[in-house]
CSV table of C-alpha atoms in Angstrom, one decimal:
chain,number,residue,atom,x,y,z
D,1,MET,CA,23.9,-20.2,-52.3
D,2,VAL,CA,21.6,-18.7,-54.8
D,3,ARG,CA,22.9,-16.6,-57.6
D,4,LYS,CA,22.2,-12.9,-57.7
D,5,LEU,CA,19.4,-12.1,-60.1
D,6,LYS,CA,20.0,-10.3,-63.3
D,7,TYR,CA,18.6,-6.9,-64.1
D,8,HIS,CA,15.9,-8.3,-66.3
D,9,GLU,CA,14.9,-10.8,-63.7
D,10,GLN,CA,14.5,-8.1,-61.1
D,11,LYS,CA,12.2,-6.1,-63.4
D,12,LEU,CA,10.0,-9.3,-64.2
D,13,LEU,CA,9.7,-10.2,-60.5
D,14,LYS,CA,8.5,-6.7,-59.6
D,15,LYS,CA,5.5,-7.3,-61.6
D,16,VAL,CA,4.5,-10.6,-60.0
D,17,ASP,CA,2.6,-10.6,-56.7
D,18,PHE,CA,3.2,-14.0,-55.0
D,19,ILE,CA,0.8,-13.4,-52.3
D,20,ASN,CA,-2.3,-12.4,-54.2
D,21,TRP,CA,-2.0,-14.5,-57.3
D,22,GLU,CA,-4.7,-15.5,-59.8
D,23,SER,CA,-5.4,-19.1,-60.5
D,24,ARG,CA,-5.4,-20.1,-64.3
D,25,ASN,CA,-6.7,-23.5,-63.3
D,26,VAL,CA,-10.3,-23.9,-64.9
D,27,LYS,CA,-11.6,-26.6,-62.6
D,28,GLU,CA,-10.6,-24.7,-59.6
D,29,ILE,CA,-12.2,-21.7,-60.7
D,30,ALA,CA,-15.3,-23.5,-61.8
D,31,ILE,CA,-15.7,-25.1,-58.2
D,32,MET,CA,-15.2,-22.0,-56.5
D,33,ARG,CA,-17.9,-20.2,-58.8
D,34,LYS,CA,-20.4,-23.0,-58.4
D,35,PHE,CA,-20.2,-23.4,-54.6
D,36,HIS,CA,-19.4,-19.8,-53.7
D,37,VAL,CA,-16.0,-20.8,-52.0
D,38,SER,CA,-13.4,-18.5,-51.5
D,39,ARG,CA,-9.7,-19.0,-52.4
D,40,GLU,CA,-8.6,-19.6,-48.8
D,41,GLU,CA,-11.4,-22.2,-48.1
D,42,PHE,CA,-10.6,-24.1,-51.4
D,43,THR,CA,-6.8,-24.2,-50.6
D,44,ARG,CA,-8.0,-25.6,-47.0
D,45,TYR,CA,-10.1,-28.1,-48.5
D,46,ASN,CA,-7.6,-29.1,-51.0
D,47,LYS,CA,-4.9,-29.6,-48.3
D,48,LEU,CA,-7.4,-31.9,-46.4
D,49,VAL,CA,-7.9,-33.8,-49.6
D,50,HIS,CA,-4.4,-34.4,-50.0
D,51,SER,CA,-3.7,-35.5,-46.3
D,52,ILE,CA,-6.8,-37.9,-46.5
D,53,ARG,CA,-5.3,-39.6,-49.7
D,54,ASP,CA,-2.0,-39.8,-47.9
D,55,ILE,CA,-3.3,-41.5,-44.9
D,56,VAL,CA,-5.4,-43.9,-46.8
D,57,SER,CA,-2.3,-44.9,-48.9
D,58,LYS,CA,-0.3,-45.3,-45.6
D,59,VAL,CA,-3.0,-47.3,-44.1
D,60,SER,CA,-3.5,-49.5,-47.1
D,61,ALA,CA,0.3,-50.0,-47.3
D,62,LEU,CA,0.2,-51.6,-43.8
D,63,PRO,CA,0.6,-55.4,-43.4
D,64,THR,CA,-2.7,-56.9,-42.6
D,65,ASN,CA,-3.0,-57.2,-39.0
D,66,GLY,CA,-5.2,-55.6,-36.2
D,67,PHE,CA,-3.8,-52.2,-36.4
D,68,ARG,CA,-4.4,-51.9,-40.0
D,69,VAL,CA,-8.2,-53.1,-39.5
D,70,GLN,CA,-8.7,-50.7,-36.6
D,71,ALA,CA,-6.9,-47.6,-38.3
D,72,SER,CA,-9.0,-48.1,-41.5
D,73,ALA,CA,-12.2,-48.7,-39.6
D,74,GLU,CA,-11.5,-45.5,-37.7
D,75,LEU,CA,-10.7,-43.4,-40.9
D,76,ILE,CA,-13.8,-44.9,-42.8
D,77,GLU,CA,-16.1,-44.1,-39.8
D,78,LYS,CA,-14.9,-40.5,-39.5
D,79,LEU,CA,-15.2,-39.8,-43.1
D,80,TYR,CA,-18.6,-41.4,-43.3
D,81,ASN,CA,-20.0,-39.5,-40.4
D,82,ILE,CA,-18.5,-36.3,-41.7
D,83,GLY,CA,-20.6,-37.3,-44.9
D,84,LEU,CA,-17.7,-37.2,-47.5
D,85,ILE,CA,-18.2,-41.0,-48.3
D,86,ARG,CA,-21.4,-42.7,-48.8
D,87,THR,CA,-20.4,-46.2,-48.4
D,88,LYS,CA,-18.1,-47.6,-45.6
D,89,ARG,CA,-15.1,-48.7,-47.9
D,90,LEU,CA,-11.4,-47.8,-47.7
D,91,LYS,CA,-11.5,-47.6,-51.6
D,92,LYS,CA,-14.1,-44.8,-51.5
D,93,CYS,CA,-11.8,-42.9,-49.1
D,94,LYS,CA,-9.4,-42.3,-52.0
D,95,ASP,CA,-12.3,-40.6,-54.0
D,96,VAL,CA,-12.8,-37.7,-51.6
D,97,THR,CA,-12.4,-34.5,-53.4
D,98,VAL,CA,-12.9,-30.8,-52.9
D,99,LYS,CA,-16.4,-31.1,-54.2
D,100,SER,CA,-17.2,-33.4,-51.7
D,101,PHE,CA,-16.2,-31.0,-49.0
D,102,CYS,CA,-18.3,-28.3,-50.8
D,103,ARG,CA,-21.2,-30.3,-51.0
D,104,ARG,CA,-21.2,-30.7,-47.3
D,105,ARG,CA,-21.3,-26.9,-46.7
D,106,LEU,CA,-24.4,-25.3,-44.8
D,107,PRO,CA,-25.8,-23.3,-47.9
D,108,VAL,CA,-25.3,-26.2,-50.4
D,109,TYR,CA,-27.1,-28.5,-48.0
D,110,MET,CA,-30.0,-25.9,-47.6
D,111,VAL,CA,-30.4,-25.7,-51.4
D,112,GLN,CA,-30.2,-29.6,-51.7
D,113,ASN,CA,-32.7,-30.4,-49.2
D,114,GLY,CA,-35.3,-27.8,-50.6
D,115,MET,CA,-35.2,-25.4,-47.5
D,116,ILE,CA,-34.6,-22.6,-50.0
D,117,GLU,CA,-35.6,-22.4,-53.6
D,118,ALA,CA,-33.4,-19.5,-54.6
D,119,PRO,CA,-29.8,-19.9,-56.0
D,120,LEU,CA,-27.0,-20.6,-53.8
D,121,ALA,CA,-25.8,-17.0,-53.4
D,122,VAL,CA,-28.9,-16.2,-51.6
D,123,ALA,CA,-28.5,-19.2,-49.4
D,124,VAL,CA,-25.0,-17.8,-48.5
D,125,LYS,CA,-26.4,-14.4,-47.7
D,126,TYR,CA,-29.0,-16.0,-45.5
D,127,VAL,CA,-26.4,-17.9,-43.5
D,128,LYS,CA,-24.0,-14.8,-43.3
D,129,HIS,CA,-27.0,-12.7,-42.1
D,130,GLY,CA,-27.8,-15.4,-39.2
D,131,HIS,CA,-31.1,-16.6,-40.4
D,132,VAL,CA,-30.0,-20.4,-40.1
D,133,ARG,CA,-29.4,-22.4,-37.0
D,134,VAL,CA,-28.1,-25.8,-36.4
D,135,GLY,CA,-29.6,-27.0,-33.4
D,136,PRO,CA,-29.8,-24.3,-30.9
D,137,ASN,CA,-26.9,-22.3,-32.4
D,138,VAL,CA,-27.1,-19.7,-34.9
D,139,VAL,CA,-24.5,-20.2,-37.6
D,140,ARG,CA,-23.1,-17.3,-39.5
D,141,ASP,CA,-20.4,-19.0,-41.2
D,142,PRO,CA,-21.2,-20.4,-44.8
D,143,ALA,CA,-18.3,-22.8,-44.5
D,144,PHE,CA,-19.8,-24.8,-41.7
D,145,LEU,CA,-19.9,-28.4,-42.7
D,146,VAL,CA,-23.1,-30.2,-42.0
D,147,THR,CA,-22.3,-33.7,-40.8
D,148,ARG,CA,-24.8,-36.7,-40.7
D,149,ASN,CA,-25.6,-36.1,-37.2
D,150,HIS,CA,-26.6,-32.3,-37.8
D,151,GLU,CA,-28.6,-33.0,-41.0
D,152,ASP,CA,-32.0,-33.3,-38.9
D,153,PHE,CA,-31.4,-30.0,-36.8
D,154,VAL,CA,-30.8,-27.6,-39.7
D,155,THR,CA,-33.7,-25.1,-39.4
D,156,TRP,CA,-34.6,-21.3,-39.7
D,157,THR,CA,-34.5,-19.0,-36.8
D,158,ALA,CA,-37.7,-18.3,-35.2
D,159,GLY,CA,-38.4,-14.8,-36.4
D,160,PHE,CA,-37.3,-15.6,-39.9
D,161,HIS,CA,-39.2,-18.8,-40.2
D,162,GLN,CA,-42.5,-16.7,-39.3
D,163,LYS,CA,-41.5,-14.4,-42.1
D,164,ILE,CA,-41.1,-17.2,-44.6
D,165,GLN,CA,-44.7,-18.6,-43.5
D,166,THR,CA,-46.2,-15.3,-43.9
D,167,TYR,CA,-44.7,-14.9,-47.4
D,168,LYS,CA,-45.9,-18.4,-48.4
D,169,ASP,CA,-49.3,-17.8,-46.8
D,170,THR,CA,-49.0,-20.8,-44.7
D,171,ARG,CA,-48.7,-19.0,-41.2
D,172,ASP,CA,-51.2,-20.1,-38.6
D,173,ASP,CA,-52.5,-16.9,-36.8
D,174,TYR,CA,-53.7,-18.9,-33.8
D,175,VAL,CA,-50.1,-20.2,-32.8
D,176,ASP,CA,-48.7,-18.4,-29.9
């Protein structure tokens, strides 16, 4: 049983909003501002990081046998294909952070690869407006994670690509 709250405790709790709370963590706020990530996305990435670290610690605690080798190989391959780790080592899987998830987001990938020379906020707007496609699909979600397989297929939509070429004065007038 929980004791009944005293009068002053009830008054204090009325002032606190447990649903829309503000964070005082400086690193969290810095990451959210740098990568233009919402609080929900940040908490989702944080939960994924904790579950990955939990799985890595459980796999590394297993006795050395065929199952441990197979489980660690599958985990390493999955994280490598997503692009969260650069080398295929179990030790690197422990170093996955929220930043590594944020670096794989579509607008960040566009800025890093030189598709756009504007700030990240502009890249987020272009993705939200539907000017970017991955393969044949137009992507409107800036939280889309670009895997290693998708890297070569990130392009502008056809109409927007023509506008960019016209603006840069590199458009060929004789192309159909």
